[in-house]
PDB file of C-alpha atoms in Angstrom:
ATOM      1  CA  UNK A 286     158.107 178.541  86.815  1.00  0.00           C
ATOM      2  CA  UNK A 287     154.639 179.563  88.184  1.00  0.00           C
ATOM      3  CA  UNK A 288     151.765 177.527  86.857  1.00  0.00           C
ATOM      4  CA  UNK A 289     148.050 177.076  87.325  1.00  0.00           C
ATOM      5  CA  UNK A 290     147.299 173.699  88.840  1.00  0.00           C
ATOM      6  CA  UNK A 291     144.094 171.761  88.553  1.00  0.00           C
ATOM      7  CA  UNK A 292     142.834 168.627  90.248  1.00  0.00           C
ATOM      8  CA  UNK A 293     141.812 166.019  89.406  1.00  0.00           C
ATOM      9  CA  UNK A 294     143.291 165.767  85.910  1.00  0.00           C
ATOM     10  CA  UNK A 295     140.813 163.049  84.956  1.00  0.00           C
ATOM     11  CA  UNK A 296     137.415 162.182  86.414  1.00  0.00           C
ATOM     12  CA  UNK A 297     134.995 159.436  85.414  1.00  0.00           C
ATOM     13  CA  UNK A 298     131.698 159.438  87.188  1.00  0.00           C
ATOM     14  CA  UNK A 299     128.118 158.293  86.828  1.00  0.00           C
ATOM     15  CA  UNK A 300     125.223 160.480  85.979  1.00  0.00           C
ATOM     16  CA  UNK A 301     123.731 162.073  89.057  1.00  0.00           C
ATOM     17  CA  UNK A 302     126.932 162.221  91.066  1.00  0.00           C
ATOM     18  CA  UNK A 303     128.505 165.386  92.358  1.00  0.00           C
ATOM     19  CA  UNK A 304     131.753 166.503  90.733  1.00  0.00           C
ATOM     20  CA  UNK A 305     134.125 168.997  92.289  1.00  0.00           C
ATOM     21  CA  UNK A 306     137.040 170.425  90.329  1.00  0.00           C
ATOM     22  CA  UNK A 307     139.735 172.506  91.982  1.00  0.00           C
ATOM     23  CA  UNK A 308     142.088 175.132  90.705  1.00  0.00           C
ATOM     24  CA  UNK A 309     145.069 176.820  92.273  1.00  0.00           C
ATOM     25  CA  UNK A 310     145.833 180.053  90.425  1.00  0.00           C
ATOM     26  CA  UNK A 311     149.309 181.484  90.038  1.00  0.00           C
ATOM     27  CA  UNK A 312     150.356 183.130  93.271  1.00  0.00           C
ATOM     28  CA  UNK A 313     149.582 186.835  93.117  1.00  0.00           C
ATOM     29  CA  UNK A 314     147.057 186.562  90.286  1.00  0.00           C
ATOM     30  CA  UNK A 315     143.765 188.151  91.268  1.00  0.00           C
ATOM     31  CA  UNK A 316     141.544 186.934  88.439  1.00  0.00           C
ATOM     32  CA  UNK A 317     140.357 183.336  87.956  1.00  0.00           C
ATOM     33  CA  UNK A 318     138.421 182.049  84.972  1.00  0.00           C
ATOM     34  CA  UNK A 319     136.598 178.766  84.360  1.00  0.00           C
ATOM     35  CA  UNK A 320     136.289 177.493  80.773  1.00  0.00           C
ATOM     36  CA  UNK A 321     134.768 174.416  79.269  1.00  0.00           C
ATOM     37  CA  UNK A 322     136.062 172.869  76.076  1.00  0.00           C
ATOM     38  CA  UNK A 323     134.011 170.495  73.891  1.00  0.00           C
ATOM     39  CA  UNK A 324     134.319 169.389  70.317  1.00  0.00           C
ATOM     40  CA  UNK A 325     130.927 170.924  69.463  1.00  0.00           C
ATOM     41  CA  UNK A 326     131.127 174.249  71.328  1.00  0.00           C
ATOM     42  CA  UNK A 327     134.883 174.894  71.477  1.00  0.00           C
ATOM     43  CA  UNK A 328     136.073 176.989  74.410  1.00  0.00           C
ATOM     44  CA  UNK A 329     133.300 178.592  76.453  1.00  0.00           C
ATOM     45  CA  UNK A 330     133.752 180.893  79.433  1.00  0.00           C
ATOM     46  CA  UNK A 331     131.655 179.628  82.336  1.00  0.00           C
ATOM     47  CA  UNK A 332     132.509 182.076  85.085  1.00  0.00           C
ATOM     48  CA  UNK A 333     135.190 184.282  86.480  1.00  0.00           C
ATOM     49  CA  UNK A 334     136.252 185.941  89.708  1.00  0.00           C
ATOM     50  CA  UNK A 335     138.362 188.942  90.594  1.00  0.00           C
ATOM     51  CA  UNK A 336     139.757 189.304  94.082  1.00  0.00           C
ATOM     52  CA  UNK A 337     137.608 186.241  94.956  1.00  0.00           C
ATOM     53  CA  UNK A 338     134.317 188.032  94.033  1.00  0.00           C
ATOM     54  CA  UNK A 339     132.276 186.500  91.223  1.00  0.00           C
ATOM     55  CA  UNK A 340     132.049 188.914  88.347  1.00  0.00           C
ATOM     56  CA  UNK A 341     130.253 186.946  85.692  1.00  0.00           C
ATOM     57  CA  UNK A 342     128.760 183.510  85.676  1.00  0.00           C
ATOM     58  CA  UNK A 343     126.377 183.987  82.791  1.00  0.00           C
ATOM     59  CA  UNK A 344     127.983 181.157  80.861  1.00  0.00           C
ATOM     60  CA  UNK A 345     127.248 178.624  83.517  1.00  0.00           C
ATOM     61  CA  UNK A 346     124.063 176.510  83.809  1.00  0.00           C
ATOM     62  CA  UNK A 347     122.792 177.838  87.146  1.00  0.00           C
ATOM     63  CA  UNK A 348     120.695 174.885  88.133  1.00  0.00           C
ATOM     64  CA  UNK A 349     123.565 172.441  88.448  1.00  0.00           C
ATOM     65  CA  UNK A 350     126.838 174.418  88.327  1.00  0.00           C
ATOM     66  CA  UNK A 351     128.381 176.459  91.035  1.00  0.00           C
ATOM     67  CA  UNK A 352     131.697 178.248  91.306  1.00  0.00           C
ATOM     68  CA  UNK A 353     133.350 179.602  94.388  1.00  0.00           C
ATOM     69  CA  UNK A 354     136.688 180.957  95.643  1.00  0.00           C
ATOM     70  CA  UNK A 355     136.957 180.015  99.283  1.00  0.00           C
ATOM     71  CA  UNK A 356     140.335 181.781  99.412  1.00  0.00           C
ATOM     72  CA  UNK A 357     142.800 183.444  97.106  1.00  0.00           C
ATOM     73  CA  UNK A 358     144.637 180.197  96.403  1.00  0.00           C
ATOM     74  CA  UNK A 359     141.658 177.987  95.625  1.00  0.00           C
ATOM     75  CA  UNK A 360     138.835 178.103  93.135  1.00  0.00           C
ATOM     76  CA  UNK A 361     136.224 175.354  92.824  1.00  0.00           C
ATOM     77  CA  UNK A 362     133.752 174.358  90.194  1.00  0.00           C
ATOM     78  CA  UNK A 363     130.989 171.987  91.234  1.00  0.00           C
ATOM     79  CA  UNK A 364     128.411 170.105  89.198  1.00  0.00           C
ATOM     80  CA  UNK A 365     125.563 168.581  91.041  1.00  0.00           C
ATOM     81  CA  UNK A 366     123.964 166.476  89.689  1.00  0.00           C
ATOM     82  CA  UNK A 367     126.225 165.671  86.774  1.00  0.00           C
ATOM     83  CA  UNK A 368     124.869 164.682  83.367  1.00  0.00           C
ATOM     84  CA  UNK A 369     126.470 163.013  80.402  1.00  0.00           C
ATOM     85  CA  UNK A 370     126.334 166.321  78.435  1.00  0.00           C
ATOM     86  CA  UNK A 371     128.715 167.802  81.021  1.00  0.00           C
ATOM     87  CA  UNK A 372     131.500 165.589  79.685  1.00  0.00           C
ATOM     88  CA  UNK A 373     134.218 167.950  78.597  1.00  0.00           C
ATOM     89  CA  UNK A 374     137.594 169.320  79.554  1.00  0.00           C
ATOM     90  CA  UNK A 375     137.304 172.086  82.145  1.00  0.00           C
ATOM     91  CA  UNK A 376     140.116 174.620  82.170  1.00  0.00           C
ATOM     92  CA  UNK A 377     140.987 177.076  84.834  1.00  0.00           C
ATOM     93  CA  UNK A 378     142.979 180.221  83.953  1.00  0.00           C
ATOM     94  CA  UNK A 379     144.406 182.933  86.091  1.00  0.00           C
ATOM     95  CA  UNK A 380     145.455 186.443  85.277  1.00  0.00           C
ATOM     96  CA  UNK A 381     146.643 189.622  86.863  1.00  0.00           C
ATOM     97  CA  UNK A 382     145.641 193.109  85.954  1.00  0.00           C
ATOM     98  CA  UNK A 383     149.064 194.352  86.918  1.00  0.00           C
ATOM     99  CA  UNK A 384     147.716 197.865  87.428  1.00  0.00           C
ATOM    100  CA  UNK A 385     145.932 198.104  84.127  1.00  0.00           C
ATOM    101  CA  UNK A 386     143.373 196.515  81.807  1.00  0.00           C
ATOM    102  CA  UNK A 387     146.002 194.542  79.934  1.00  0.00           C
ATOM    103  CA  UNK A 388     145.648 191.071  81.231  1.00  0.00           C
ATOM    104  CA  UNK A 389     147.036 187.795  80.017  1.00  0.00           C
ATOM    105  CA  UNK A 390     145.356 184.563  81.026  1.00  0.00           C
ATOM    106  CA  UNK A 391     147.442 181.560  81.897  1.00  0.00           C
ATOM    107  CA  UNK A 392     145.734 178.170  81.621  1.00  0.00           C
ATOM    108  CA  UNK A 393     145.930 175.126  83.806  1.00  0.00           C
ATOM    109  CA  UNK A 394     146.181 171.616  82.411  1.00  0.00           C
ATOM    110  CA  UNK A 395     142.477 170.976  82.629  1.00  0.00           C
ATOM    111  CA  UNK A 396     140.215 168.404  84.190  1.00  0.00           C
ATOM    112  CA  UNK A 397     138.920 165.861  81.670  1.00  0.00           C
ATOM    113  CA  UNK A 398     135.471 164.882  82.892  1.00  0.00           C
ATOM    114  CA  UNK A 399     133.495 161.901  81.614  1.00  0.00           C
ATOM    115  CA  UNK A 400     129.946 161.425  82.909  1.00  0.00           C
ATOM    116  CA  UNK A 401     128.549 157.992  82.096  1.00  0.00           C
TER     117      UNK A 401
ATOM    118  CA  UNK B 239     127.797 190.263  69.476  1.00  0.00           C
ATOM    119  CA  UNK B 240     131.549 190.243  69.538  1.00  0.00           C
ATOM    120  CA  UNK B 241     133.085 187.235  67.792  1.00  0.00           C
ATOM    121  CA  UNK B 242     136.314 185.831  66.528  1.00  0.00           C
ATOM    122  CA  UNK B 243     136.569 183.972  63.243  1.00  0.00           C
ATOM    123  CA  UNK B 244     139.144 181.477  62.259  1.00  0.00           C
ATOM    124  CA  UNK B 245     138.324 180.460  58.749  1.00  0.00           C
ATOM    125  CA  UNK B 246     140.898 177.695  58.390  1.00  0.00           C
ATOM    126  CA  UNK B 247     139.514 174.803  60.404  1.00  0.00           C
ATOM    127  CA  UNK B 248     142.125 172.276  59.413  1.00  0.00           C
ATOM    128  CA  UNK B 249     145.486 172.890  57.757  1.00  0.00           C
ATOM    129  CA  UNK B 250     147.876 170.199  56.569  1.00  0.00           C
ATOM    130  CA  UNK B 251     151.446 171.102  55.698  1.00  0.00           C
ATOM    131  CA  UNK B 252     154.748 169.447  55.088  1.00  0.00           C
ATOM    132  CA  UNK B 253     157.756 170.354  57.236  1.00  0.00           C
ATOM    133  CA  UNK B 254     159.497 173.519  56.142  1.00  0.00           C
ATOM    134  CA  UNK B 255     156.390 174.907  54.521  1.00  0.00           C
ATOM    135  CA  UNK B 256     155.249 178.356  55.466  1.00  0.00           C
ATOM    136  CA  UNK B 257     152.244 178.877  57.660  1.00  0.00           C
ATOM    137  CA  UNK B 258     149.618 181.602  57.842  1.00  0.00           C
ATOM    138  CA  UNK B 259     146.468 181.170  59.931  1.00  0.00           C
ATOM    139  CA  UNK B 260     143.729 183.683  59.603  1.00  0.00           C
ATOM    140  CA  UNK B 261     141.988 185.445  62.486  1.00  0.00           C
ATOM    141  CA  UNK B 262     139.324 188.130  62.180  1.00  0.00           C
ATOM    142  CA  UNK B 263     137.349 189.723  64.941  1.00  0.00           C
ATOM    143  CA  UNK B 264     134.226 191.825  65.122  1.00  0.00           C
ATOM    144  CA  UNK B 265     134.614 194.649  67.555  1.00  0.00           C
ATOM    145  CA  UNK B 266     134.973 198.318  66.654  1.00  0.00           C
ATOM    146  CA  UNK B 267     136.945 199.495  69.627  1.00  0.00           C
ATOM    147  CA  UNK B 268     140.423 198.830  71.053  1.00  0.00           C
ATOM    148  CA  UNK B 269     141.217 195.175  71.589  1.00  0.00           C
ATOM    149  CA  UNK B 270     143.891 193.032  73.101  1.00  0.00           C
ATOM    150  CA  UNK B 271     144.759 190.085  70.845  1.00  0.00           C
ATOM    151  CA  UNK B 272     146.191 186.703  71.629  1.00  0.00           C
ATOM    152  CA  UNK B 273     147.232 183.430  69.967  1.00  0.00           C
ATOM    153  CA  UNK B 274     147.222 180.333  72.090  1.00  0.00           C
ATOM    154  CA  UNK B 275     148.417 176.865  71.103  1.00  0.00           C
ATOM    155  CA  UNK B 276     147.128 173.555  72.415  1.00  0.00           C
ATOM    156  CA  UNK B 277     149.307 170.574  71.802  1.00  0.00           C
ATOM    157  CA  UNK B 278     147.528 167.180  71.729  1.00  0.00           C
ATOM    158  CA  UNK B 279     146.277 166.357  75.166  1.00  0.00           C
ATOM    159  CA  UNK B 280     147.689 169.465  76.766  1.00  0.00           C
ATOM    160  CA  UNK B 281     146.476 172.842  78.023  1.00  0.00           C
ATOM    161  CA  UNK B 282     146.471 176.118  76.172  1.00  0.00           C
ATOM    162  CA  UNK B 283     149.793 177.916  76.089  1.00  0.00           C
ATOM    163  CA  UNK B 284     150.260 181.507  75.126  1.00  0.00           C
ATOM    164  CA  UNK B 285     152.163 181.937  71.849  1.00  0.00           C
ATOM    165  CA  UNK B 286     152.037 185.719  71.581  1.00  0.00           C
ATOM    166  CA  UNK B 287     149.936 188.716  72.433  1.00  0.00           C
ATOM    167  CA  UNK B 288     149.346 192.279  71.201  1.00  0.00           C
ATOM    168  CA  UNK B 289     148.310 195.103  73.443  1.00  0.00           C
ATOM    169  CA  UNK B 290     149.686 198.192  71.673  1.00  0.00           C
ATOM    170  CA  UNK B 291     152.668 199.450  69.754  1.00  0.00           C
ATOM    171  CA  UNK B 292     154.380 197.656  66.887  1.00  0.00           C
ATOM    172  CA  UNK B 293     151.659 195.748  65.057  1.00  0.00           C
ATOM    173  CA  UNK B 294     154.105 192.973  64.172  1.00  0.00           C
ATOM    174  CA  UNK B 295     154.434 190.830  67.291  1.00  0.00           C
ATOM    175  CA  UNK B 296     156.963 188.057  67.732  1.00  0.00           C
ATOM    176  CA  UNK B 297     156.180 185.123  69.953  1.00  0.00           C
ATOM    177  CA  UNK B 298     157.740 181.902  71.080  1.00  0.00           C
ATOM    178  CA  UNK B 299     158.889 179.118  68.793  1.00  0.00           C
ATOM    179  CA  UNK B 300     159.367 181.341  65.786  1.00  0.00           C
ATOM    180  CA  UNK B 301     155.746 182.444  65.481  1.00  0.00           C
ATOM    181  CA  UNK B 302     154.744 185.953  64.700  1.00  0.00           C
ATOM    182  CA  UNK B 303     151.465 187.786  64.105  1.00  0.00           C
ATOM    183  CA  UNK B 304     150.475 191.011  62.437  1.00  0.00           C
ATOM    184  CA  UNK B 305     147.675 193.204  63.685  1.00  0.00           C
ATOM    185  CA  UNK B 306     145.967 195.018  60.820  1.00  0.00           C
ATOM    186  CA  UNK B 307     143.443 197.327  62.387  1.00  0.00           C
ATOM    187  CA  UNK B 308     141.722 198.294  59.153  1.00  0.00           C
ATOM    188  CA  UNK B 309     141.029 194.631  58.392  1.00  0.00           C
ATOM    189  CA  UNK B 310     140.236 193.619  61.999  1.00  0.00           C
ATOM    190  CA  UNK B 311     142.739 190.889  61.540  1.00  0.00           C
ATOM    191  CA  UNK B 312     145.503 189.252  63.572  1.00  0.00           C
ATOM    192  CA  UNK B 313     146.997 186.519  61.387  1.00  0.00           C
ATOM    193  CA  UNK B 314     149.575 184.084  62.742  1.00  0.00           C
ATOM    194  CA  UNK B 315     152.581 183.247  60.682  1.00  0.00           C
ATOM    195  CA  UNK B 316     155.641 181.034  60.763  1.00  0.00           C
ATOM    196  CA  UNK B 317     158.112 180.877  57.848  1.00  0.00           C
ATOM    197  CA  UNK B 318     159.000 177.202  58.246  1.00  0.00           C
ATOM    198  CA  UNK B 319     156.906 174.787  60.270  1.00  0.00           C
ATOM    199  CA  UNK B 320     158.134 171.676  62.033  1.00  0.00           C
ATOM    200  CA  UNK B 321     156.482 168.393  62.853  1.00  0.00           C
ATOM    201  CA  UNK B 322     156.416 169.551  66.517  1.00  0.00           C
ATOM    202  CA  UNK B 323     154.081 172.399  65.543  1.00  0.00           C
ATOM    203  CA  UNK B 324     151.247 169.938  65.088  1.00  0.00           C
ATOM    204  CA  UNK B 325     148.585 171.359  67.410  1.00  0.00           C
ATOM    205  CA  UNK B 326     145.403 173.353  67.594  1.00  0.00           C
ATOM    206  CA  UNK B 327     145.761 177.131  67.405  1.00  0.00           C
ATOM    207  CA  UNK B 328     143.278 179.495  68.917  1.00  0.00           C
ATOM    208  CA  UNK B 329     142.973 183.209  68.299  1.00  0.00           C
ATOM    209  CA  UNK B 330     141.412 185.204  71.139  1.00  0.00           C
ATOM    210  CA  UNK B 331     140.357 188.733  71.684  1.00  0.00           C
ATOM    211  CA  UNK B 332     139.628 190.861  74.757  1.00  0.00           C
ATOM    212  CA  UNK B 333     137.796 194.080  74.123  1.00  0.00           C
ATOM    213  CA  UNK B 334     139.850 196.754  75.925  1.00  0.00           C
ATOM    214  CA  UNK B 335     137.401 197.553  78.700  1.00  0.00           C
ATOM    215  CA  UNK B 336     136.319 194.013  79.486  1.00  0.00           C
ATOM    216  CA  UNK B 337     137.858 190.956  81.091  1.00  0.00           C
ATOM    217  CA  UNK B 338     136.552 188.227  78.850  1.00  0.00           C
ATOM    218  CA  UNK B 339     138.617 186.380  76.376  1.00  0.00           C
ATOM    219  CA  UNK B 340     136.571 185.561  73.283  1.00  0.00           C
ATOM    220  CA  UNK B 341     138.011 182.568  71.515  1.00  0.00           C
ATOM    221  CA  UNK B 342     137.830 181.574  67.921  1.00  0.00           C
ATOM    222  CA  UNK B 343     136.839 177.988  67.048  1.00  0.00           C
ATOM    223  CA  UNK B 344     140.502 176.979  66.570  1.00  0.00           C
ATOM    224  CA  UNK B 345     142.552 175.752  63.625  1.00  0.00           C
ATOM    225  CA  UNK B 346     143.937 172.302  63.677  1.00  0.00           C
ATOM    226  CA  UNK B 347     147.402 172.143  62.103  1.00  0.00           C
ATOM    227  CA  UNK B 348     148.986 168.929  61.054  1.00  0.00           C
ATOM    228  CA  UNK B 349     152.579 168.927  59.932  1.00  0.00           C
ATOM    229  CA  UNK B 350     153.902 165.841  58.163  1.00  0.00           C
ATOM    230  CA  UNK B 351     157.640 165.040  58.081  1.00  0.00           C
TER     231      UNK B 351
END
């Protein structure tokens, strides 16, 4: 049963610290998405990659957030420096075009981040 | 801007009651449509999806949804809910020529025994 994995599952840190979240997409999936979920804003798309290339990061605060895909099996989302307003659940999702535009995204378990 | 509306923010039902959750989207072209469920403390799981063909789509756990193009709607239904259906339900849309999933704000369903 292929799944998206995310680490860590929970992270508590202090304001100003760097936070790195990792995602392992489903093997063979060529698209990776990062979402943030908060009570106030709901689910927001932060950034996504296809074939490891960033396609859209318009939803991401550029000054402190960065997303990368060092290889096809790893996507990272970094926050530096972190702020209390970054507290949220961060979900990674992966998908595969499977030869057409019909894509289904499969979500990981999320990283629950609390910045004090 | 493209958007997805879920007008029911919080629904409370007793077990065995029927369920219908509304979802409307604003986009004039072809869309792919999804319903995801998020159980308490868990990640989003795909319930069902519509790409083309029969507008009545059956998903997991007895859920179904009907795509009505003229109404820009994709309502989720279940004839008889169970306590285990307590969760948050998200409708999402991908315009056909884009990659982005646009989520609704979610509907919180509570089912009491």
